């Protein structure tokens, strides 16, 4: 394996769930070089590629499907904050999470739907048909959560989405 390819593989190993643009930004290689070596790593089963919500993410082969989805979602700041909240509170009503995180309910639902789709969060209904959210596997979730931090571009996208939601819902804070 070439030194360049090994460097890319090591970087993906340290940043499981990294997406292509981030990989290019964090390396000393041109996009074409990264693309070439990533393709070779994929062909030799040294990397795994998954697409989640319009973004292609790369992982070492050791991660299973659930872990890959979780890591991709944790790269989104809002999804990560929801998961952290549920780690701290075990179970919570959506309104409580939205209020604490100061996000619109639509933003919360957007992220919760994806977290539920990938079996990271569960939705339960009580006898009065009220929703409670909880983590499906808090131990595995906590372990994976420590391995990823949202990037600046991911944070900017999430913050822009929050701003648009606030403006559209008329709850923008005019401090």
GROMACS .gro file of C-alpha atoms in nm:
model
  175
    1UNK     CA    1   0.000   0.000   0.000
    2UNK     CA    2   0.137   0.341  -0.091
    3UNK     CA    3   0.220   0.596   0.176
    4UNK     CA    4  -0.056   0.828   0.051
    5UNK     CA    5  -0.314   0.552   0.062
    6UNK     CA    6  -0.204   0.447   0.409
    7UNK     CA    7  -0.228   0.808   0.530
    8UNK     CA    8  -0.584   0.838   0.395
    9UNK     CA    9  -0.680   0.503   0.548
   10UNK     CA   10  -0.536   0.606   0.885
   11UNK     CA   11  -0.719   0.938   0.875
   12UNK     CA   12  -1.050   0.766   0.801
   13UNK     CA   13  -0.976   0.521   1.083
   14UNK     CA   14  -0.933   0.812   1.324
   15UNK     CA   15  -1.237   0.997   1.188
   16UNK     CA   16  -1.493   0.727   1.111
   17UNK     CA   17  -1.785   0.870   0.919
   18UNK     CA   18  -1.581   1.147   0.761
   19UNK     CA   19  -1.723   1.276   0.435
   20UNK     CA   20  -1.524   1.333   0.118
   21UNK     CA   21  -1.495   1.712   0.132
   22UNK     CA   22  -1.381   1.699   0.492
   23UNK     CA   23  -1.126   1.432   0.403
   24UNK     CA   24  -0.987   1.656   0.127
   25UNK     CA   25  -0.981   1.963   0.355
   26UNK     CA   26  -0.795   1.778   0.628
   27UNK     CA   27  -0.538   1.615   0.401
   28UNK     CA   28  -0.244   1.753   0.209
   29UNK     CA   29  -0.369   1.594  -0.112
   30UNK     CA   30  -0.561   1.723  -0.412
   31UNK     CA   31  -0.925   1.608  -0.449
   32UNK     CA   32  -0.831   1.387  -0.745
   33UNK     CA   33  -0.559   1.214  -0.542
   34UNK     CA   34  -0.796   1.151  -0.253
   35UNK     CA   35  -1.061   1.022  -0.492
   36UNK     CA   36  -0.814   0.785  -0.661
   37UNK     CA   37  -0.679   0.641  -0.336
   38UNK     CA   38  -1.023   0.614  -0.173
   39UNK     CA   39  -1.144   0.420  -0.477
   40UNK     CA   40  -0.852   0.178  -0.442
   41UNK     CA   41  -0.913   0.139  -0.069
   42UNK     CA   42  -1.280   0.062  -0.137
   43UNK     CA   43  -1.189  -0.194  -0.406
   44UNK     CA   44  -0.957  -0.371  -0.161
   45UNK     CA   45  -1.215  -0.365   0.121
   46UNK     CA   46  -0.995  -0.137   0.331
   47UNK     CA   47  -1.274   0.124   0.356
   48UNK     CA   48  -1.653   0.119   0.351
   49UNK     CA   49  -1.862   0.387   0.184
   50UNK     CA   50  -2.217   0.477   0.291
   51UNK     CA   51  -2.447   0.755   0.181
   52UNK     CA   52  -2.671   0.920   0.438
   53UNK     CA   53  -2.901   1.207   0.351
   54UNK     CA   54  -2.708   1.329   0.049
   55UNK     CA   55  -2.358   1.290   0.191
   56UNK     CA   56  -2.109   1.014   0.131
   57UNK     CA   57  -1.924   0.899   0.443
   58UNK     CA   58  -1.621   0.670   0.477
   59UNK     CA   59  -1.549   0.418   0.752
   60UNK     CA   60  -1.304   0.147   0.845
   61UNK     CA   61  -1.460  -0.196   0.774
   62UNK     CA   62  -1.488  -0.277   1.146
   63UNK     CA   63  -1.804  -0.064   1.189
   64UNK     CA   64  -2.140  -0.231   1.135
   65UNK     CA   65  -2.437  -0.073   0.959
   66UNK     CA   66  -2.592   0.068   1.280
   67UNK     CA   67  -2.262   0.222   1.390
   68UNK     CA   68  -2.204   0.377   1.048
   69UNK     CA   69  -2.548   0.542   1.050
   70UNK     CA   70  -2.499   0.663   1.408
   71UNK     CA   71  -2.159   0.815   1.333
   72UNK     CA   72  -2.293   0.995   1.025
   73UNK     CA   73  -2.582   1.139   1.226
   74UNK     CA   74  -2.357   1.240   1.516
   75UNK     CA   75  -2.164   1.463   1.277
   76UNK     CA   76  -2.472   1.685   1.271
   77UNK     CA   77  -2.462   1.922   1.568
   78UNK     CA   78  -2.835   1.917   1.638
   79UNK     CA   79  -2.867   1.538   1.620
   80UNK     CA   80  -2.567   1.512   1.850
   81UNK     CA   81  -2.722   1.756   2.101
   82UNK     CA   82  -3.046   1.555   2.105
   83UNK     CA   83  -2.853   1.235   2.175
   84UNK     CA   84  -2.648   1.402   2.451
   85UNK     CA   85  -2.970   1.532   2.608
   86UNK     CA   86  -3.117   1.180   2.605
   87UNK     CA   87  -2.798   1.035   2.753
   88UNK     CA   88  -2.831   1.281   3.041
   89UNK     CA   89  -3.209   1.243   3.090
   90UNK     CA   90  -3.277   0.880   2.984
   91UNK     CA   91  -3.623   0.968   2.851
   92UNK     CA   92  -3.785   1.298   2.760
   93UNK     CA   93  -4.082   1.460   2.592
   94UNK     CA   94  -4.004   1.622   2.256
   95UNK     CA   95  -4.123   1.962   2.382
   96UNK     CA   96  -3.874   1.949   2.671
   97UNK     CA   97  -3.586   1.871   2.435
   98UNK     CA   98  -3.684   2.144   2.188
   99UNK     CA   99  -3.719   2.400   2.467
  100UNK     CA  100  -3.388   2.310   2.632
  101UNK     CA  101  -3.195   2.306   2.305
  102UNK     CA  102  -3.378   2.618   2.186
  103UNK     CA  103  -3.473   2.464   1.853
  104UNK     CA  104  -3.800   2.462   1.662
  105UNK     CA  105  -4.016   2.152   1.696
  106UNK     CA  106  -3.984   2.099   1.320
  107UNK     CA  107  -3.604   2.090   1.353
  108UNK     CA  108  -3.631   1.846   1.641
  109UNK     CA  109  -3.868   1.623   1.444
  110UNK     CA  110  -3.641   1.629   1.140
  111UNK     CA  111  -3.348   1.494   1.342
  112UNK     CA  112  -3.554   1.262   1.562
  113UNK     CA  113  -3.708   1.100   1.253
  114UNK     CA  114  -3.361   1.012   1.126
  115UNK     CA  115  -3.246   0.892   1.467
  116UNK     CA  116  -3.558   0.674   1.494
  117UNK     CA  117  -3.519   0.543   1.137
  118UNK     CA  118  -3.172   0.416   1.228
  119UNK     CA  119  -3.281   0.274   1.566
  120UNK     CA  120  -3.070   0.513   1.771
  121UNK     CA  121  -3.372   0.672   1.940
  122UNK     CA  122  -3.704   0.510   2.026
  123UNK     CA  123  -4.043   0.679   2.042
  124UNK     CA  124  -4.288   0.547   2.299
  125UNK     CA  125  -4.643   0.652   2.371
  126UNK     CA  126  -4.793   0.652   2.719
  127UNK     CA  127  -5.156   0.577   2.810
  128UNK     CA  128  -5.251   0.937   2.727
  129UNK     CA  129  -5.081   0.910   2.386
  130UNK     CA  130  -4.794   1.142   2.485
  131UNK     CA  131  -4.460   1.079   2.318
  132UNK     CA  132  -4.144   1.000   2.513
  133UNK     CA  133  -3.805   0.973   2.343
  134UNK     CA  134  -3.523   0.750   2.468
  135UNK     CA  135  -3.201   0.601   2.337
  136UNK     CA  136  -3.234   0.248   2.203
  137UNK     CA  137  -2.887   0.149   2.328
  138UNK     CA  138  -2.739   0.415   2.559
  139UNK     CA  139  -2.413   0.227   2.616
  140UNK     CA  140  -2.328   0.179   2.248
  141UNK     CA  141  -2.450   0.529   2.168
  142UNK     CA  142  -2.232   0.686   2.439
  143UNK     CA  143  -1.928   0.491   2.320
  144UNK     CA  144  -1.973   0.606   1.958
  145UNK     CA  145  -2.058   0.962   2.055
  146UNK     CA  146  -1.713   1.011   2.203
  147UNK     CA  147  -1.547   0.926   1.871
  148UNK     CA  148  -1.688   1.209   1.659
  149UNK     CA  149  -1.722   1.585   1.676
  150UNK     CA  150  -1.925   1.783   1.422
  151UNK     CA  151  -1.708   1.982   1.181
  152UNK     CA  152  -1.736   2.357   1.135
  153UNK     CA  153  -1.924   2.323   0.802
  154UNK     CA  154  -2.168   2.075   0.961
  155UNK     CA  155  -2.224   2.315   1.250
  156UNK     CA  156  -2.283   2.605   1.012
  157UNK     CA  157  -2.546   2.408   0.820
  158UNK     CA  158  -2.724   2.315   1.143
  159UNK     CA  159  -2.712   2.670   1.274
  160UNK     CA  160  -2.842   2.809   0.945
  161UNK     CA  161  -3.129   2.559   0.957
  162UNK     CA  162  -3.209   2.667   1.312
  163UNK     CA  163  -3.207   3.032   1.210
  164UNK     CA  164  -3.442   2.970   0.917
  165UNK     CA  165  -3.676   2.768   1.142
  166UNK     CA  166  -3.681   3.052   1.396
  167UNK     CA  167  -3.756   3.312   1.132
  168UNK     CA  168  -4.031   3.100   0.973
  169UNK     CA  169  -4.191   3.019   1.305
  170UNK     CA  170  -4.170   3.380   1.424
  171UNK     CA  171  -3.974   3.289   1.738
  172UNK     CA  172  -3.652   3.463   1.647
  173UNK     CA  173  -3.485   3.618   1.949
  174UNK     CA  174  -3.409   3.988   1.893
  175UNK     CA  175  -3.137   4.033   2.156
   0.00000   0.00000   0.00000
